[in-house]
Coordinates of N, CA and C in Angstrom, one line a residue:
X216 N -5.3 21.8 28.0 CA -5.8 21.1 26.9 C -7.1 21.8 26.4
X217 N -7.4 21.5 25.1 CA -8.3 22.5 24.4 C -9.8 21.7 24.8
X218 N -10.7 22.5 25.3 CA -11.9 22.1 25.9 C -12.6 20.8 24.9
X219 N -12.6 21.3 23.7 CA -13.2 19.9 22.8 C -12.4 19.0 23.1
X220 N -10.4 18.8 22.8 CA -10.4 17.4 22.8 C -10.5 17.0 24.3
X221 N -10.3 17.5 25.7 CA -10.2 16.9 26.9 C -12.3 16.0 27.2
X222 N -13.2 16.5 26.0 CA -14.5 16.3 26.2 C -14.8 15.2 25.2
X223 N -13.9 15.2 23.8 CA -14.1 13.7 23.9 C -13.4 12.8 24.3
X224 N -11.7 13.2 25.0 CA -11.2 12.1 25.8 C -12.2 11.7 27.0
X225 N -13.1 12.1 27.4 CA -13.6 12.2 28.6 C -15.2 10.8 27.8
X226 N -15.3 11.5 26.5 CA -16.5 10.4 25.9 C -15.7 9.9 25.0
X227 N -14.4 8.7 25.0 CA -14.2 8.3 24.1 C -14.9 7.0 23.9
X228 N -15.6 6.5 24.8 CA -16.0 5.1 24.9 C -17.5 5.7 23.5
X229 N -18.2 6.5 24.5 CA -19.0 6.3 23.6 C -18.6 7.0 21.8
X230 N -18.1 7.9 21.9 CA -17.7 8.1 20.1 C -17.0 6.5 19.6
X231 N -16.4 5.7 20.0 CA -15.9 4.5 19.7 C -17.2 3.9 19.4
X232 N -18.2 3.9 20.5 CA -19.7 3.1 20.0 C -20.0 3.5 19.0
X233 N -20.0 4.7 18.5 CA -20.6 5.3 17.8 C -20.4 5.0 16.0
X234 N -19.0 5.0 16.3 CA -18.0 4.7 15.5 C -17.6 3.5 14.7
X235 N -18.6 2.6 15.6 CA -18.6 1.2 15.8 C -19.8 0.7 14.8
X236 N -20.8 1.5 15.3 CA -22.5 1.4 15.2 C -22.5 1.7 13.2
X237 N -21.6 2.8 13.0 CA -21.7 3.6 11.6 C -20.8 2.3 10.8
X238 N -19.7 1.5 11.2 CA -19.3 0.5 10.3 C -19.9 -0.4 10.2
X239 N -20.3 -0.8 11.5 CA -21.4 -1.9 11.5 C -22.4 -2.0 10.1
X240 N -23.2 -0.8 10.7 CA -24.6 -0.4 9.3 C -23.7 -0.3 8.0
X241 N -22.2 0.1 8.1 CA -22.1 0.0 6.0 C -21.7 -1.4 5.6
X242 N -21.0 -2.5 7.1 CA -20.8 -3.2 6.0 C -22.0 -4.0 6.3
X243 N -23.3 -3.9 7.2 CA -24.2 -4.6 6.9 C -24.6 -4.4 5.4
X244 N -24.4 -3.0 4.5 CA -25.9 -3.3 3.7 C -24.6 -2.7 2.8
X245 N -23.4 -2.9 2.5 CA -22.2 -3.0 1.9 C -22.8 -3.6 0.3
X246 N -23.3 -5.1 0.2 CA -23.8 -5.5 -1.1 C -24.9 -4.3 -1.7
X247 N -24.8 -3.6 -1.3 CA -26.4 -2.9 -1.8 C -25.5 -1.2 -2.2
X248 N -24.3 -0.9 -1.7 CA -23.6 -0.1 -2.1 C -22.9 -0.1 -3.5
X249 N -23.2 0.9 -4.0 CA -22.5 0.4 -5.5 C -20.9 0.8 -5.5
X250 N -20.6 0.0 -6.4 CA -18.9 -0.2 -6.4 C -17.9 1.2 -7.2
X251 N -19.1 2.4 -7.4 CA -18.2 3.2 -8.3 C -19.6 4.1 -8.1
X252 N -19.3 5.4 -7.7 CA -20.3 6.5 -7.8 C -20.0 7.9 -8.8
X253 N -20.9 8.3 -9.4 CA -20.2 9.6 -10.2 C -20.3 10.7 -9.2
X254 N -19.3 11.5 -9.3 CA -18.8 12.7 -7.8 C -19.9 13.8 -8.0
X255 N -20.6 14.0 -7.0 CA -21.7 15.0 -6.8 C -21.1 16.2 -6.3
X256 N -21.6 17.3 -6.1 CA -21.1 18.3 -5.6 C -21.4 17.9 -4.0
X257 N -19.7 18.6 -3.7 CA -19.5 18.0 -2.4 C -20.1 19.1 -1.3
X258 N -20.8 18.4 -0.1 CA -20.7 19.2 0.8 C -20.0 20.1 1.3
X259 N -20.7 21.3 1.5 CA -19.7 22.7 2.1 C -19.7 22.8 3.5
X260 N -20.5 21.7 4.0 CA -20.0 21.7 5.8 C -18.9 22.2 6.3
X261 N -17.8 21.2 5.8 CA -16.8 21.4 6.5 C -16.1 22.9 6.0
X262 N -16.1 23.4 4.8 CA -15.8 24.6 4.9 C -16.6 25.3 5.8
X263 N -17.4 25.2 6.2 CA -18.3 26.0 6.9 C -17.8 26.6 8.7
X264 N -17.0 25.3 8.6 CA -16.6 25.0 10.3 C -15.4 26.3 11.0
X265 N -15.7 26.2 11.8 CA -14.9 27.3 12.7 C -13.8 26.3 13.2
X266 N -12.8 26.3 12.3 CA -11.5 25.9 12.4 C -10.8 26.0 14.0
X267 N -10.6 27.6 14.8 CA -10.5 27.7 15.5 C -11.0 27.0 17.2
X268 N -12.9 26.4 16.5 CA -13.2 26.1 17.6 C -13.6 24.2 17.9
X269 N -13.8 23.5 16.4 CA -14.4 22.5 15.8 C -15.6 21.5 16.2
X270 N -15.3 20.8 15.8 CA -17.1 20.4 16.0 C -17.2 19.2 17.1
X271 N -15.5 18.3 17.4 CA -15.1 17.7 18.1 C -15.5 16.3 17.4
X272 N -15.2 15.5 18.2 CA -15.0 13.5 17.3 C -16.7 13.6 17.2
X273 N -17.7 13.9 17.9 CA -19.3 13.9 17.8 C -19.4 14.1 16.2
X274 N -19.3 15.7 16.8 CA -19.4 16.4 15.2 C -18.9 16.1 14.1
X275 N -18.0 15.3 13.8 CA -16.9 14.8 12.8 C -17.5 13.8 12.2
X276 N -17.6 12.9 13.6 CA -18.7 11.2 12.9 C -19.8 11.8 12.0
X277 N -20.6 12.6 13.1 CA -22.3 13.0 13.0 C -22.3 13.4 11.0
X278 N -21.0 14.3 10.9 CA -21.0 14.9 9.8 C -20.7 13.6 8.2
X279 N -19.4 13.1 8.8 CA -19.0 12.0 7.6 C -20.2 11.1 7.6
X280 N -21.3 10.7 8.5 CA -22.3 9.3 8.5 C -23.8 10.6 7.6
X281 N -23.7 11.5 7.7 CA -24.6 12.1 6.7 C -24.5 13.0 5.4
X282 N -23.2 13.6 5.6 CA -22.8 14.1 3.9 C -21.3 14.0 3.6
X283 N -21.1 12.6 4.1 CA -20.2 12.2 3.0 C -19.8 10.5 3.0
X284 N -20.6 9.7 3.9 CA -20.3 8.6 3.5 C -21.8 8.3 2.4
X285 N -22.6 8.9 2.4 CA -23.7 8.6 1.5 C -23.3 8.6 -0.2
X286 N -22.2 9.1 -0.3 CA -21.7 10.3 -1.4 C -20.4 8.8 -1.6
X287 N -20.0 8.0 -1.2 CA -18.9 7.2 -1.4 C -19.3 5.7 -1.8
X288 N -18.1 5.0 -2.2 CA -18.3 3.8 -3.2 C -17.9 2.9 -2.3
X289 N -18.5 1.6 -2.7 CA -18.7 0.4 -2.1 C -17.3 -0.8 -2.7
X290 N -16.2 0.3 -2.8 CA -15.1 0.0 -4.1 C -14.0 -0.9 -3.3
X291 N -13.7 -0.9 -1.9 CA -13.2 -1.9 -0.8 C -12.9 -3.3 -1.2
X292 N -11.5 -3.3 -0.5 CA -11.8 -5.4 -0.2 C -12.5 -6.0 0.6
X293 N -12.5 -6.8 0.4 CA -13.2 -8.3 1.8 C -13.4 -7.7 2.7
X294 N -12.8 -7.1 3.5 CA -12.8 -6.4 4.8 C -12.9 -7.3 6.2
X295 N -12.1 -8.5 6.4 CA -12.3 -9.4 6.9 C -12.3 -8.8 8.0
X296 N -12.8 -9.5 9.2 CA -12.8 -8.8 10.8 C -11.8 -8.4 11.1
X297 N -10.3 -9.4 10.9 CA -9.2 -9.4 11.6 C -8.4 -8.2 10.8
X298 N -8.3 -7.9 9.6 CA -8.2 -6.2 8.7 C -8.6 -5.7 9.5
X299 N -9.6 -5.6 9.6 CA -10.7 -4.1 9.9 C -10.5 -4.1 11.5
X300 N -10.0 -5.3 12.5 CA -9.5 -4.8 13.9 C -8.1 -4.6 13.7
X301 N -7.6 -5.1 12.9 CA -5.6 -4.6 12.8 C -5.7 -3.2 12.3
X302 N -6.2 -2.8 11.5 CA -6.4 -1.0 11.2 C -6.9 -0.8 12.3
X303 N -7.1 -1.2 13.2 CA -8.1 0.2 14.0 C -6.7 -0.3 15.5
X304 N -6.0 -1.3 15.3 CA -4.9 -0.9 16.7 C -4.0 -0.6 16.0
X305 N -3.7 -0.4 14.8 CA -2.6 -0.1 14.3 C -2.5 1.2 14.1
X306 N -3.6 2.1 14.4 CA -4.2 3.8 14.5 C -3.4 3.8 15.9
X307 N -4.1 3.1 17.1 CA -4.4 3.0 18.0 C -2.7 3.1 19.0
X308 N -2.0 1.7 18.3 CA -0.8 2.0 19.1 C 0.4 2.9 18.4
X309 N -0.1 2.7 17.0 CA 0.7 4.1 16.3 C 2.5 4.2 16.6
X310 N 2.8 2.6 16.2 CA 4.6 3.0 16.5 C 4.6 4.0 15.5
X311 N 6.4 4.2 15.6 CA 6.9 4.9 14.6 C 8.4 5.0 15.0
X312 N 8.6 3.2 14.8 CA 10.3 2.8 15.1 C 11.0 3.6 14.0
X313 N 12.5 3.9 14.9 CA 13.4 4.4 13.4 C 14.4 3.1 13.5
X314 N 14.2 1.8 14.8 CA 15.8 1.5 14.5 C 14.9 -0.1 15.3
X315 N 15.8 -1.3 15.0 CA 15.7 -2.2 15.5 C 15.2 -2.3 17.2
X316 N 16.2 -0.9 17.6 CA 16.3 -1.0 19.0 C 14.7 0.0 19.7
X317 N 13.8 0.3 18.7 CA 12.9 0.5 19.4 C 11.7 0.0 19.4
X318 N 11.7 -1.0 20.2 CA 10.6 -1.6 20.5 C 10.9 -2.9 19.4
X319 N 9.6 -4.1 20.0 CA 9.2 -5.3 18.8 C 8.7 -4.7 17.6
X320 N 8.3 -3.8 17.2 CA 7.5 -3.4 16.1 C 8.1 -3.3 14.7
X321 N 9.9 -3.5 14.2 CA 10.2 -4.1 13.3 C 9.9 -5.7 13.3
X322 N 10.6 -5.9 14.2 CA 10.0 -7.4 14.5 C 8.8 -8.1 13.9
X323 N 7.6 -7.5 14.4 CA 6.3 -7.4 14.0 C 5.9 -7.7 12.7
X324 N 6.3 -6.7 12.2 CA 6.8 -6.6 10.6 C 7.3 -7.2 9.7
X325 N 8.3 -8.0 10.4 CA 8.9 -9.0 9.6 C 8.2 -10.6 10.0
X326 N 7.6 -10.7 10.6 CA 7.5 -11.6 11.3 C 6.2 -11.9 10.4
X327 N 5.2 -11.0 9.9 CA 4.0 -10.7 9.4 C 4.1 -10.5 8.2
X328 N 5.3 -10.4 7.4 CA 5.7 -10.5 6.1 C 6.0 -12.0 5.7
X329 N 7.0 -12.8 6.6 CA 6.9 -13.6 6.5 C 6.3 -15.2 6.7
X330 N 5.3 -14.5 7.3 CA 3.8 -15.7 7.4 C 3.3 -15.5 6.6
X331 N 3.0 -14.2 5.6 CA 2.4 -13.9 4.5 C 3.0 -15.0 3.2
X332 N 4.6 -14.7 3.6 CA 5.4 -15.5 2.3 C 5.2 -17.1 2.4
X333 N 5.0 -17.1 3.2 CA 5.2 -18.9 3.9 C 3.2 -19.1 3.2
X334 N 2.3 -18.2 3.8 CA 1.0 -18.8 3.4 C 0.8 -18.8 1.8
X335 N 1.7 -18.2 0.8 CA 1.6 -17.7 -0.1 C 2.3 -19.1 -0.8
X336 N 3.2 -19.7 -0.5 CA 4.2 -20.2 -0.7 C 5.1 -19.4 -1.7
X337 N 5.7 -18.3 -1.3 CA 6.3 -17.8 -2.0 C 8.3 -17.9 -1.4
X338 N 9.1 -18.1 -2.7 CA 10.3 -18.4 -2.4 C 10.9 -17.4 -1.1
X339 N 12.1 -18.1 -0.3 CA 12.4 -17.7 0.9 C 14.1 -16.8 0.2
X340 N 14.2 -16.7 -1.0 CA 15.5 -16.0 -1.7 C 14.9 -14.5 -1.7
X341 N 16.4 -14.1 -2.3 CA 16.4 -12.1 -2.0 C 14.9 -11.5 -2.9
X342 N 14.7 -10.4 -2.9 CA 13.9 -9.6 -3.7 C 14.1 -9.4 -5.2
X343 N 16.1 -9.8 -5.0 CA 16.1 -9.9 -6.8 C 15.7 -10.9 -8.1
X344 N 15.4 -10.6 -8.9 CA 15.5 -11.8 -9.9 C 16.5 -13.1 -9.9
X345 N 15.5 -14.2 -10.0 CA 16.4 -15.4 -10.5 C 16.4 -15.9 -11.6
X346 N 17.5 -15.4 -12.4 CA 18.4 -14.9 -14.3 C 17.8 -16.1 -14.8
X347 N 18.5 -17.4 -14.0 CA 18.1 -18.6 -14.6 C 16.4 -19.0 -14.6
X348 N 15.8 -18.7 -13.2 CA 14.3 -19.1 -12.9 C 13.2 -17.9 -14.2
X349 N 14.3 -16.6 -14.2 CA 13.8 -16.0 -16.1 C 13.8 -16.4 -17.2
X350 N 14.8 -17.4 -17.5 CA 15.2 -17.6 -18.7 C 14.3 -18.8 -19.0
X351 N 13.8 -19.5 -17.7 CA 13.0 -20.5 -18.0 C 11.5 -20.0 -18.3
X352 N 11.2 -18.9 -17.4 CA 9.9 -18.5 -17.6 C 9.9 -17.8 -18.9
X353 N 11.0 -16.9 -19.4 CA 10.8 -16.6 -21.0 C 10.5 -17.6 -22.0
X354 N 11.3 -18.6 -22.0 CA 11.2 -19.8 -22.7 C 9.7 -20.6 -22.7
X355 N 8.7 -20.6 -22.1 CA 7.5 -20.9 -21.5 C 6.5 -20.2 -21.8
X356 N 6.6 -19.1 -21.6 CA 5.7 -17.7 -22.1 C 5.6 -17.4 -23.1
X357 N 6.8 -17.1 -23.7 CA 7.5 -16.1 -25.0 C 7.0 -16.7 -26.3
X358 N 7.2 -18.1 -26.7 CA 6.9 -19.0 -27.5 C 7.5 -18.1 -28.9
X359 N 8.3 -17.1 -29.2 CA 8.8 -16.5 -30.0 C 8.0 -15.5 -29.8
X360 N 7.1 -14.9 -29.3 CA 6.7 -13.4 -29.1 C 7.2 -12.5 -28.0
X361 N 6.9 -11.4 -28.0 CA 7.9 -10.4 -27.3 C 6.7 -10.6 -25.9
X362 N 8.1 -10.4 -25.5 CA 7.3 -9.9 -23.7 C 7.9 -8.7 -22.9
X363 N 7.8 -9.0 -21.7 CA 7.8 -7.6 -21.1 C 8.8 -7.9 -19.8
X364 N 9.7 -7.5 -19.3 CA 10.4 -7.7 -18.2 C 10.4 -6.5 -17.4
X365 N 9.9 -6.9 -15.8 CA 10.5 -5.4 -15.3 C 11.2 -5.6 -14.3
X366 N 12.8 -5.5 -14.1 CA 13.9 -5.5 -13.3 C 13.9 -4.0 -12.8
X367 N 14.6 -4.5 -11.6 CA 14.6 -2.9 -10.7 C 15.9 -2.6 -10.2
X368 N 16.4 -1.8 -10.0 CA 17.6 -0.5 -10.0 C 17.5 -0.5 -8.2
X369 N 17.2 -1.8 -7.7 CA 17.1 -0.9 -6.1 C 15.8 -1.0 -5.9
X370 N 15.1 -2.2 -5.0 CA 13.8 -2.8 -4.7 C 13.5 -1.9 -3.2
X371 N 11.9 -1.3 -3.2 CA 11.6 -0.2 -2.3 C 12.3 -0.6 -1.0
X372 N 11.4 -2.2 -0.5 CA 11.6 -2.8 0.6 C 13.0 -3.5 1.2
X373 N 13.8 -3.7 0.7 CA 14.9 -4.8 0.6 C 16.1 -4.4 0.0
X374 N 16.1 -3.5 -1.1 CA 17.3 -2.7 -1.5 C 18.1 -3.5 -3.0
X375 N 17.3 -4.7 -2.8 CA 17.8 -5.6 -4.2 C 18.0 -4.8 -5.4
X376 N 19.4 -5.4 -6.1 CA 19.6 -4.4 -7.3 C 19.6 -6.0 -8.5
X377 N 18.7 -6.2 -9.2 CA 18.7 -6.9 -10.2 C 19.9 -6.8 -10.9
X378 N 20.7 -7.6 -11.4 CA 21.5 -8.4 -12.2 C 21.4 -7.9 -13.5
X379 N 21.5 -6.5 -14.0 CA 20.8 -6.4 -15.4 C 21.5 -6.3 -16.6
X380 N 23.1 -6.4 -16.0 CA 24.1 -7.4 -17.4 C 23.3 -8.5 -17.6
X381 N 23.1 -9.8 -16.9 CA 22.7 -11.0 -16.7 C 21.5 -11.3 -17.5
X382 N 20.7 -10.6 -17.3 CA 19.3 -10.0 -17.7 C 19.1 -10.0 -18.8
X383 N 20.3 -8.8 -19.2 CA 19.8 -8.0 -20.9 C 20.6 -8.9 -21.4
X384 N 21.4 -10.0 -21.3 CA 21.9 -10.7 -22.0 C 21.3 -11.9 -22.5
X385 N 20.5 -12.2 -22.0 CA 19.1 -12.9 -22.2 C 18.2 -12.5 -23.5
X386 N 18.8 -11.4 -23.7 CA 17.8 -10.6 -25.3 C 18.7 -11.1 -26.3
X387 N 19.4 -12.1 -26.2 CA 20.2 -12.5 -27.4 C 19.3 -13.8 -27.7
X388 N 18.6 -14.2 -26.5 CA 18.1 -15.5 -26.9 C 16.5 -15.4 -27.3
X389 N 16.3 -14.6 -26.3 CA 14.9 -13.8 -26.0 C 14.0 -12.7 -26.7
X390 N 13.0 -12.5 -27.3 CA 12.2 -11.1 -27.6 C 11.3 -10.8 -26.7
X391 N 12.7 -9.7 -25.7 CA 11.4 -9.2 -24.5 C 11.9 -7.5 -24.6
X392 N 10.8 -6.8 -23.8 CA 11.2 -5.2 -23.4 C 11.7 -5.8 -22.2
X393 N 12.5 -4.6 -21.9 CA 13.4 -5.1 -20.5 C 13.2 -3.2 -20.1
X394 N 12.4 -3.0 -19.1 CA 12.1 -1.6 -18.6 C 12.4 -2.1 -16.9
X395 N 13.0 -1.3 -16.6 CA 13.8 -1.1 -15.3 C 13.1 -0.1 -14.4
X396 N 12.5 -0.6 -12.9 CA 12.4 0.6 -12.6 C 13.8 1.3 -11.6
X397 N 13.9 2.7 -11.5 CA 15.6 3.3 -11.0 C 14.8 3.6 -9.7
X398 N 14.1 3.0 -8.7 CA 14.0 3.2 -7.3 C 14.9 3.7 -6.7
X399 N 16.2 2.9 -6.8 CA 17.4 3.4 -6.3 C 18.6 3.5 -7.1
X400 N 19.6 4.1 -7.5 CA 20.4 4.3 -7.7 C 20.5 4.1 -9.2
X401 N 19.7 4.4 -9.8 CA 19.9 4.1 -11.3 C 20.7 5.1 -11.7
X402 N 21.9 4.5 -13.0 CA 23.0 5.3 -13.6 C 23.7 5.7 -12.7
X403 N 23.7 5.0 -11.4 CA 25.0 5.5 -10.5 C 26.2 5.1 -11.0
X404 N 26.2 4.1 -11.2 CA 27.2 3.3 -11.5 C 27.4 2.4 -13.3
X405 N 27.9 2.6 -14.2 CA 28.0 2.1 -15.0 C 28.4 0.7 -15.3
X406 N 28.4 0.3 -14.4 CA 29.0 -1.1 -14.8 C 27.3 -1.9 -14.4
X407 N 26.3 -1.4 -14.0 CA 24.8 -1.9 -14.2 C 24.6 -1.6 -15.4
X408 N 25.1 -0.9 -16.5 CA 24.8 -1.3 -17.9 C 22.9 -1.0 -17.9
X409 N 23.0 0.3 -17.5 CA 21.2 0.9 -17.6 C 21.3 1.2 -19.1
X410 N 22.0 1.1 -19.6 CA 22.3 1.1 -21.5 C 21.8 0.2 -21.9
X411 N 21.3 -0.4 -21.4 CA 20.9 -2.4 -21.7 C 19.7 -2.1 -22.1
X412 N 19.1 -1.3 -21.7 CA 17.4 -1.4 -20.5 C 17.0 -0.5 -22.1
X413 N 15.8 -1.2 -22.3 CA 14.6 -0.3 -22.8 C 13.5 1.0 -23.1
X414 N 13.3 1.0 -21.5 CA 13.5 2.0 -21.2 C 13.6 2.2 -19.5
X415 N 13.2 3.4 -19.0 CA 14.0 3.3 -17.7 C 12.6 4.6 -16.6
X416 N 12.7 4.3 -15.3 CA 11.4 4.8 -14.8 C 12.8 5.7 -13.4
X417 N 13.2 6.1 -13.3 CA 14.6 7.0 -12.1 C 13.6 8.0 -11.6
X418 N 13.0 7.6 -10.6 CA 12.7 7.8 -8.7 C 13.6 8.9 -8.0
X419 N 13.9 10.1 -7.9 CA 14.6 10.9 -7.7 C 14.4 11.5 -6.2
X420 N 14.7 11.6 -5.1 CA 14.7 11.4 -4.0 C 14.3 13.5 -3.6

């Protein structure tokens, strides 16, 4: 093992204090940080470093808590405790399932998605559009002015392919843009009628 990292496995308690002590002091005086900085010329420390030999977790903290968290914006969310301790075990235990079968940590995931939907009160249906639950919100919105629709070709999370016959046939009643994003599979198939669409955003793998 390389002399630096076995010396701060050896001090990791205290670089954790340390580590601890530096978030502490930003979000104490966090209000007093401004929300947008203009970019200074950045420190050449770290070019400076001997790659080969480094400065170790000491040197790393020591460095970002004097030339370069001074130099950063106060541009963050809320930062509630329970964030700011889920980022730091989520560093910490670091899955990296490929399949149901390893480990709870899909589980996790879903499980934590949908307490989110449940606190949110957000519908327990697919990722895709509901044609009719549009037609009503066009009708409501629209008041005869154009609007803007954006139906998806294949949703990141879920794989939903919007209904975009169903959709664009709504522009008979409707004055909307109908822009599609092609996440997945856009123009694979012609019978999704991406001819419908306005314009079109195809994600190319």
């Amino acid at each position: 093992m390389h002399p630096t990292l076995a010396h701060d496995l050896e001090t990791l308690l205290d670089i954790a204090s340390a580590a601890q002590a530096i978030a502490l002091e930003f979000l104490r005086n966090v209000e007093a940080v401004p929300p947008a900085r203009t970019p200074s010329k950045a420190p050449d420390a770290i070019a400076a470093t001997d790659a080969s030999v480094g400065i170790g977790a000491e040197g790393a903290l020591d460095l970002f808590r004097t030339q370069w968290l001074p130099h950063l914006a106060g541009s963050a969310g809320p930062r509630p405790p329970a964030s700011l301790v889920g980022d730091w075990l989520t560093s910490t235990v670091d899955q990296n399932p490929t399949s149901n079968w390893d480990s709870e940590a899909p589980s996790l995931e879903r499980e934590t998605v949908s307490s989110l939907a449940n606190w949110f009160r957000l519908p327990s249906h697919t990722a895709s559009i509901d044609v009719d639950a549009l037609d009503a919100a066009l009708t409501e919105a629209c008041h005869g002015t154009s609007c803007i629709v954006v139906a998806s070709a294949g949703t990141v999370n879920t794989g939903d392919f919007d209904d975009l016959v169903d959709i664009s046939r709504l522009k008979k009643k409707h004055l909307f843009w109908l822009h599609v994003d092609g996440t997945f599979g856009a123009g694979l198939d012609p019978r999704a009628r991406m001819d419908e669409t306005d314009s079109v955003c195809n994600r190319l793998p």
